[in-house]
XYZ file of C-alpha atoms in Angstrom:
465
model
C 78.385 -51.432 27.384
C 78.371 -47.938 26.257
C 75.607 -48.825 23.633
C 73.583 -50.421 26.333
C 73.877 -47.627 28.456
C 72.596 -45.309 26.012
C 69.710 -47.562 25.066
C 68.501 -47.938 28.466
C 68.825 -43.967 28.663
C 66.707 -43.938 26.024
C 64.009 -46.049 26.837
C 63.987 -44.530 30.668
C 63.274 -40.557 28.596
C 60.291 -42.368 26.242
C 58.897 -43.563 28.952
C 58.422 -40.254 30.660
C 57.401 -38.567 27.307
C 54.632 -41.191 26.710
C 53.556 -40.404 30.851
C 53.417 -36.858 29.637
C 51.066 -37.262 26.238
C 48.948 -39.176 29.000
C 48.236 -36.095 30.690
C 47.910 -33.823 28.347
C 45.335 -36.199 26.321
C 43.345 -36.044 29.886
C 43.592 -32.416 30.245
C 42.657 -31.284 26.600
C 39.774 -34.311 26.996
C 38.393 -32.811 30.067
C 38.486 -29.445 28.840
C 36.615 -30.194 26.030
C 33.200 -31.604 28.087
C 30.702 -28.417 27.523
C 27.468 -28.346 29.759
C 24.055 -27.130 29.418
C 23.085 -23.248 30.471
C 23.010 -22.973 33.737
C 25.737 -25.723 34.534
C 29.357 -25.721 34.579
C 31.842 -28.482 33.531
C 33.763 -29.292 37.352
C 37.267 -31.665 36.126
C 37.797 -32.736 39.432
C 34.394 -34.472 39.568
C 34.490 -34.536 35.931
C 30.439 -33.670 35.993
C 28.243 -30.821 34.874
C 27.880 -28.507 38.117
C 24.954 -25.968 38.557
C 26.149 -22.009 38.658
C 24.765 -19.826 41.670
C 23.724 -17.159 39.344
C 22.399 -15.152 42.863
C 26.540 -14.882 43.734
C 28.293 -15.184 40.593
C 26.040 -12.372 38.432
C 26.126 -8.426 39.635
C 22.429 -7.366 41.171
C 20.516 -9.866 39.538
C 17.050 -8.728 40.684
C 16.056 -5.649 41.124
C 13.689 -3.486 43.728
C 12.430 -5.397 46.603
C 12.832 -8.813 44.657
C 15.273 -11.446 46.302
C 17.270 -13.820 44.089
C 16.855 -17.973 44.688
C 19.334 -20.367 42.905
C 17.961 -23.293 41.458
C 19.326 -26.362 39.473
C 20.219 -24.487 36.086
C 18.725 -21.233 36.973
C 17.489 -18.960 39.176
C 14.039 -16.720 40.369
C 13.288 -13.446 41.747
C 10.670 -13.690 44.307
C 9.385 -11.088 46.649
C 11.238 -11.045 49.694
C 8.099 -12.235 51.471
C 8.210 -15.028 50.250
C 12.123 -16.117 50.604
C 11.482 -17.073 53.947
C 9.742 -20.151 52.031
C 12.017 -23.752 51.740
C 13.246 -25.686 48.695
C 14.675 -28.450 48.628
C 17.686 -28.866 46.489
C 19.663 -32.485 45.710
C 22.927 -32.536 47.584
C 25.633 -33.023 44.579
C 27.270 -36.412 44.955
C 30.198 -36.559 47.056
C 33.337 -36.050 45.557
C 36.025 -38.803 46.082
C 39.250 -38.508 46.544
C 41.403 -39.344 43.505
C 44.802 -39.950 43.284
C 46.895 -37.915 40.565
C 50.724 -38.209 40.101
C 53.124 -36.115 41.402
C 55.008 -34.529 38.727
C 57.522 -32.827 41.085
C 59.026 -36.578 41.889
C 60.666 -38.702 39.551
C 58.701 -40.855 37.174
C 58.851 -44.612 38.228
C 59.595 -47.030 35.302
C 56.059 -48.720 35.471
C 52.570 -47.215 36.763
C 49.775 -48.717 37.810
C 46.442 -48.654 35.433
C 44.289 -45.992 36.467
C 40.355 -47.058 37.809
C 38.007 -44.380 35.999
C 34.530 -43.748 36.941
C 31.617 -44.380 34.595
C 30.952 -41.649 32.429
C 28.243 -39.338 34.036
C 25.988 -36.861 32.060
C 26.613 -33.228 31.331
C 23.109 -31.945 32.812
C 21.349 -32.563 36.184
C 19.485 -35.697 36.684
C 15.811 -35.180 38.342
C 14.818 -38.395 40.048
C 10.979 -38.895 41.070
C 12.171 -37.919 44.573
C 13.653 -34.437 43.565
C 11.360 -31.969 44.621
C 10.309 -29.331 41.800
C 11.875 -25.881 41.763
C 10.063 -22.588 43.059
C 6.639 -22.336 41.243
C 6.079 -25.967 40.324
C 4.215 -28.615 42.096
C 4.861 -32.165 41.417
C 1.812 -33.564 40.198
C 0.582 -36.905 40.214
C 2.147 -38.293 36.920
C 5.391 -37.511 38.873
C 5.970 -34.206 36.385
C 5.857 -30.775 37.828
C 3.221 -28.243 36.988
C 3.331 -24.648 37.114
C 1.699 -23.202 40.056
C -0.865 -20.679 39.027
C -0.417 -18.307 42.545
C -2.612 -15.706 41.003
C -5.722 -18.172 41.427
C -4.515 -19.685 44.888
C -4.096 -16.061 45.742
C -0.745 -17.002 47.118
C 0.807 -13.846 45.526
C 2.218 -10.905 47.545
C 0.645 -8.436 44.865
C -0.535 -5.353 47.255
C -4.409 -4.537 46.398
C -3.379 -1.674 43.681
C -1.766 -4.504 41.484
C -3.043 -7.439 39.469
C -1.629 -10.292 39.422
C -0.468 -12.394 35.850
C 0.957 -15.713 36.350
C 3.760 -16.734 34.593
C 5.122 -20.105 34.059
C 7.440 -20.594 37.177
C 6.219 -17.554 38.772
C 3.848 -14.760 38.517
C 4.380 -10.919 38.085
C 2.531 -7.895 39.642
C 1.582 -4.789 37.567
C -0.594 -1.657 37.898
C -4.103 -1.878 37.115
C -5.697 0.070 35.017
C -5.891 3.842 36.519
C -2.318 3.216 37.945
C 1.284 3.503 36.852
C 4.248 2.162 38.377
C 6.576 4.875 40.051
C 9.410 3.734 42.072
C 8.251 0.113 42.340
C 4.855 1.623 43.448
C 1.377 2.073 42.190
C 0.219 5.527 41.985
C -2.988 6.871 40.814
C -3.182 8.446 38.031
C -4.610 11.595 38.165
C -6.839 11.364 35.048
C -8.275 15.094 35.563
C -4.901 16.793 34.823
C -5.496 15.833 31.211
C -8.707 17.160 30.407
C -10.373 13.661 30.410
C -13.718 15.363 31.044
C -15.416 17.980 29.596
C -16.610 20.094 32.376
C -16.041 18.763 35.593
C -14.076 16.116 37.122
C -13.713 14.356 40.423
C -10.745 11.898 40.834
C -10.862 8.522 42.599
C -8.231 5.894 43.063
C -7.555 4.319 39.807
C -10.148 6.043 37.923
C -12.005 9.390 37.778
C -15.583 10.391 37.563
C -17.220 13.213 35.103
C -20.143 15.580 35.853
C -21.766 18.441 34.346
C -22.726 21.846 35.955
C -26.191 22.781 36.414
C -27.751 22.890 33.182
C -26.361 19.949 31.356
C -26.444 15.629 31.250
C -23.781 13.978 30.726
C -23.690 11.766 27.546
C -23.768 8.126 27.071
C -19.990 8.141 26.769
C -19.243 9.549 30.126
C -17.161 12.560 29.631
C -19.104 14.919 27.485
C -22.024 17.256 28.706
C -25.051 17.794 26.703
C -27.362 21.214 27.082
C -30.412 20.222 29.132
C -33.772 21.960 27.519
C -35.592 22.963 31.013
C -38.588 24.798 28.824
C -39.411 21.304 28.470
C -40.628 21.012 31.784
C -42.274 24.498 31.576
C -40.285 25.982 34.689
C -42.040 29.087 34.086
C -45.827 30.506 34.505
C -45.792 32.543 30.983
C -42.801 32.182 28.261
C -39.908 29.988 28.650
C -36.244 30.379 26.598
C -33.794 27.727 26.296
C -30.061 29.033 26.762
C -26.892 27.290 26.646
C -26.465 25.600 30.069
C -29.723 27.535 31.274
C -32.930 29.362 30.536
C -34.725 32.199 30.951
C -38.046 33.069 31.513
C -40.320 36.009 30.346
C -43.515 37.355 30.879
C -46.222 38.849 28.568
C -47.312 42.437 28.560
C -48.744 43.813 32.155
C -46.669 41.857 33.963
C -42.801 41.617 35.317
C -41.063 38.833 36.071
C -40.854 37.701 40.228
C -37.470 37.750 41.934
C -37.376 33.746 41.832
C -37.344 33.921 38.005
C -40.087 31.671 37.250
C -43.270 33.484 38.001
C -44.897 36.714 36.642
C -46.406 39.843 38.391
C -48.761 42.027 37.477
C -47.728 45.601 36.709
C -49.332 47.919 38.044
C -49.768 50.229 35.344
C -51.753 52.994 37.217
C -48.550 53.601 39.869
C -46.342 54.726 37.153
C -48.076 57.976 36.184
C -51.510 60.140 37.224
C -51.392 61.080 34.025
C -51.713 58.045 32.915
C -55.450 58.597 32.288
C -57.526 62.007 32.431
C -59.526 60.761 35.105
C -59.049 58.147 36.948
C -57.044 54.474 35.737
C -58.266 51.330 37.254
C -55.596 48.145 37.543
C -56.271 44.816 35.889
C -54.268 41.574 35.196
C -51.894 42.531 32.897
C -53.299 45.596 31.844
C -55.016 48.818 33.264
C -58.676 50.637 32.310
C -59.375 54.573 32.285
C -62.585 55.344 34.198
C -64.418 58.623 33.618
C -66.637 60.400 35.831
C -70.303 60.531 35.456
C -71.301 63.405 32.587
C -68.522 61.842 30.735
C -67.861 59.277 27.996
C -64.462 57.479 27.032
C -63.289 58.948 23.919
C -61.416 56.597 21.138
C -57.865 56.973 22.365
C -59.237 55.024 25.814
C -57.872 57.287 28.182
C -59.597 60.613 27.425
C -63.018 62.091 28.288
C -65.126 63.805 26.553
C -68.207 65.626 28.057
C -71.775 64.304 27.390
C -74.263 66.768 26.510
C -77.318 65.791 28.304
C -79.238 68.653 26.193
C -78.594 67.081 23.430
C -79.003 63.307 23.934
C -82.347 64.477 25.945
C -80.736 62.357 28.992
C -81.465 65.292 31.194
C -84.821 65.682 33.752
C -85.449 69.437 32.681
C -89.054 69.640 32.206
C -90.906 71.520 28.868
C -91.152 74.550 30.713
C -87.453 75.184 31.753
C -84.307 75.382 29.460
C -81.680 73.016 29.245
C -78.395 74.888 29.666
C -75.238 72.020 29.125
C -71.911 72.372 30.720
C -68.557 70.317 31.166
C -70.026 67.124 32.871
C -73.255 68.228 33.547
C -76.307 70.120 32.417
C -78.789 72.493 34.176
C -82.463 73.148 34.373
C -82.747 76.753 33.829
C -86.571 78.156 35.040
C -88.086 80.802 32.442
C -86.266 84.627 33.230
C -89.016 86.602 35.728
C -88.134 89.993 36.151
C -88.528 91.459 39.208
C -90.546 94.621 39.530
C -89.985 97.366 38.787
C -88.123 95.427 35.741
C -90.217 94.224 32.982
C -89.808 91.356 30.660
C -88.962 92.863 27.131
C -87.536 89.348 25.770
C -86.828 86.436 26.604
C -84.017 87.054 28.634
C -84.224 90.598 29.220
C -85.379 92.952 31.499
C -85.892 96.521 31.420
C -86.772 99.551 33.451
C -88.138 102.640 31.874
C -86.796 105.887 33.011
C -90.523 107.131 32.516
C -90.997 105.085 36.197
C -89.438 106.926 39.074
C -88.114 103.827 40.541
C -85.854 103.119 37.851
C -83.811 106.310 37.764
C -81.221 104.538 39.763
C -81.340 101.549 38.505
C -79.674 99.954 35.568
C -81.748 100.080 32.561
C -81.699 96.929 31.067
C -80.790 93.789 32.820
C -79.204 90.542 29.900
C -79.277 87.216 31.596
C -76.118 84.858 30.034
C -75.381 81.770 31.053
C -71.389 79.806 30.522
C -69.431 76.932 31.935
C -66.156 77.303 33.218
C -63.497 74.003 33.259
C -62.299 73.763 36.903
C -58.391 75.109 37.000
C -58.493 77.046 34.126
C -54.975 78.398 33.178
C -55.123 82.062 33.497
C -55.099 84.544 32.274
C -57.417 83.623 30.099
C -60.146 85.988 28.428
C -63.531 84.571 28.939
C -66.164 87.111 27.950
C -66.945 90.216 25.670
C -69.125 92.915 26.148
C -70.036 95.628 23.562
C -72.197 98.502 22.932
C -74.877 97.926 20.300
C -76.129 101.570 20.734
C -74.448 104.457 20.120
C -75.015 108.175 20.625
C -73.091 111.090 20.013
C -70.457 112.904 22.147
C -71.072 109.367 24.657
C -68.422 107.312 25.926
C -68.505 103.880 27.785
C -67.203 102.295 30.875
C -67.041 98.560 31.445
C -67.011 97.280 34.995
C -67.588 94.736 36.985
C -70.527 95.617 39.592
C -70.708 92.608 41.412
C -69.680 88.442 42.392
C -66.358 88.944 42.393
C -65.685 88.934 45.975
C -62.634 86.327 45.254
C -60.895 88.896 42.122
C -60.873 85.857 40.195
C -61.528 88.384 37.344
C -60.777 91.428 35.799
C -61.948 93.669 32.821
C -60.069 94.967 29.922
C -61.345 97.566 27.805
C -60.661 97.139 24.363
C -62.254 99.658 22.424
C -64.378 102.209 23.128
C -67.453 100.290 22.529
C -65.959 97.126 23.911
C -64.509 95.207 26.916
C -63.379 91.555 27.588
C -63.929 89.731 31.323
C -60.668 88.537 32.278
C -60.257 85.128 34.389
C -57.070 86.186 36.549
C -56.794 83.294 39.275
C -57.708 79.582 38.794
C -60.936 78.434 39.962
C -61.895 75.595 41.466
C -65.191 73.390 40.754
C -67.413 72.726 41.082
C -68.760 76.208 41.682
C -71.673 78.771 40.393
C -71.084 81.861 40.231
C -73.051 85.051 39.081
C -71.253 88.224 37.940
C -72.620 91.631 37.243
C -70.732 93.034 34.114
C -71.874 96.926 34.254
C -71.831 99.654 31.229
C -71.960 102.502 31.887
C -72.966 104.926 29.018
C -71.941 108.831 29.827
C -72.772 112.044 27.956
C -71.549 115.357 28.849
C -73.213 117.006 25.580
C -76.985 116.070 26.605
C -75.589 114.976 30.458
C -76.906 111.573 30.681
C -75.278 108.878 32.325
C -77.108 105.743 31.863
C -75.959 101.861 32.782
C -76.799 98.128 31.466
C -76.339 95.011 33.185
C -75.420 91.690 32.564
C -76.107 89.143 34.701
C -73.486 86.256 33.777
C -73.813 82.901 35.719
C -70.288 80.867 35.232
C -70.682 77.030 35.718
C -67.318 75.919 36.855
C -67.208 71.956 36.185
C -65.813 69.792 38.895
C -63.142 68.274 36.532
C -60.755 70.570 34.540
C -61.768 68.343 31.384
């Protein structure tokens, strides 16, 4: 009895053990079932079970992107779009199952356990699962991508292009734009010296331009000197300059306050003394003028006086003398001397003591003739007289007798024989004047006291040239 006791005690403790292997076989089996990514193994179903990435993964889309779970994944969509619905196959139900209790005894027999038919460790897409976000199901019952940049069912904002990926699309900058903050901004292209001279931003590009002066080249940025004298912007010379020009003018003439055109200079303004007599304006240039009597010399701006007496361009007949002076001549008549005065040459009178009439009158009367420029500096000796007789124990005084009412002259004794006239104030022309220059011949040893004229007739010119 004892021996059967122990047997049955025994068999009662292997049959628990073998219960126990049981489990553990169904334990290490299920734990050894691995599933696709995306999927978990679930024991109590004993299927492949899709993860919700969107609660199970820390901030798995970033910005203003919302996360959707799908069968074996996920997608980050704009939040625009979430409001959207997909349909997603309910997992199967789970049935109940009935496991042993271990906390209770283990009965000597158990019944044979039912289990299901193996399933497979990845999700099973039927032709009535709809397609996850970004697919369409087409009509050969596969799912296409949706291209949303054509169908323009993006949420791109007008600074952004759109690029469709497979499943989905993304949104960048275009070009002239970088992303800051999840935003497009414009990039400011002129802050880096993108253009040569000027620069004018818009949105998402920029714009070159050239001051005045310069083109801008065929590649857009750089400027190129423009050569205006090609247009011939001005009336006489023209010279290019580096973003400009400049115009100049030939000789007689300034250039015009709008830069282009060319004045004429008016030479004559400058100076009076520009030419001796008178200067005449012309384009560009000027012309000296001189007066009638006159000719132009060489150096074009002097004269020099014509002498009619010689050139025979005078009207003096045969009979009278032609006497020339600065810018004119004169037509001197043959010397008559007045009575008592008788003609002893041809330009000299005399009368004879012998005659009673002529005791107090001068003896001899000399007729000279000489021109006189108008404005004269002074003082300025003009004139000599001298004694050509002499006599003993005589002396001689020079004066002048007569004409010079004005005191426009003056004698100077310079000898005792000789005198010079004196101009002492500027005269102006034209004038004629006739002077009386008296000697007067005294002798106390025989007491005579005797005097000579002679009659001088100054031709002041109208010019003082």
């Amino acid at each position: 009895m004892l021996f059967e006791g122990r047997f049955s005690s025994f068999w009662t403790f292997a049959g628990m053990l073998t219960v126990l292997m049981l489990m553990l076989l169904c334990i290490q089996s299920g734990n050894a079932q691995t599933c696709t990514d995306g999927f978990i193994y679930d024991r109590r179903i004993r299927q492949c079970v899709d993860v919700d990435e969107c609660r199970t993964l820390a901030d798995p889309c970033r910005g203003d992107m919302r996360c959707v779970n799908q069968n074996g994944g996920y997608l980050c969509i704009p939040r625009g779009m979430y409001s959207q619905s997909y349909a997603r196959p309910n997992p199967p139900p789970i049935s109940e199952q009935s496991y042993p209790d271990t906390s209770v005894a283990v009965p000597e027999s158990y019944p044979s356990v039912q289990r299901p038919p193996a399933s497979p460790s990845f999700p099973v897409s039927g032709r009535s699962t709809p397609c996850v976000l970004g697919y369409v199901l087409a009509e050969d019952g596969l799912c296409t991508d949706i291209d949303e940049c054509e169908t323009e069912s993006h949420q791109c904002n007008p600074t952004q292009v759109c690029i469709n990926t497979a499943g989905g699309y993304t949104c960048t900058c275009s070009e002239g734009y970088w992303l800051i903050g999840g935003q497009c901004q414009d990039i400011d292209e002129c802050r880096y010296g993108y253009c040569q001279q000027l620069c004018a931003n818009v949105p998402g590009s920029y714009s070159c331009s050239c001051n005045a002066g310069f083109v801008l080249n065929p590649d857009g940025r750089t400027c190129q000197d423009v050569d205006e004298c090609e247009d011939i912007p001005c009336t006489h010379g023209c010279i290019n300059t580096y973003g400009s020009f400049m115009c100049n003018c030939v000789e007689g003439f300034e250039l015009a306050t709008d830069g282009t055109t060319c004045n004429d200079l008016d030479e004559c303004s400058f100076s009076e003394f520009l030419c001796q007599h008178s200067c005449v304006n012309t384009p560009g240039s000027f012309t000296c003028v001189c007066p009638p009597g006159y000719f132009m010399f060489e150096d074009g701006r002097s004269c020099e006086d014509i002498n009619e007496c010689d050139t025979g361009n005078n009207t003096c007949t045969t009979a009278q003398v032609c006497f020339n002076f600065q810018g004119g001549y004169k037509c001197l008549d043959p010397n008559k001397c007045e009575l008592p005065y008788i003609e002893i040459s041809e330009n000299q009178c005399m009368c004879s003591a012998e005659v009673r009439a002529c005791r107090e009158k001068p003896f001899t009367i000399l007729y000279r003739h000489m021109d006189l420029t108008s404005g004269r500096g002074v003082p300025a000796d003009i004139f000599q007289m001298q004694a050509t007789t002499r006599y003993p124990g005589a002396f001689y005084i020079f004066q002048i007798k007569s004409g010079n009412e004005g005191r426009e002259f003056s004698m100077r004794q310079t000898s005792n024989v000789s005198a010079t006239l004196v101009l002492t104030r500027p005269i102006k022309g034209p004038r004629e004047i006739v002077l009386d220059l008296e000697m007067v011949t005294v002798n106390h040893v025989i007491n005579f006291r005797g005097s000579s004229i002679i009659r001088l007739t100054v031709y002041v010119s109208e010019y003082s040239y």
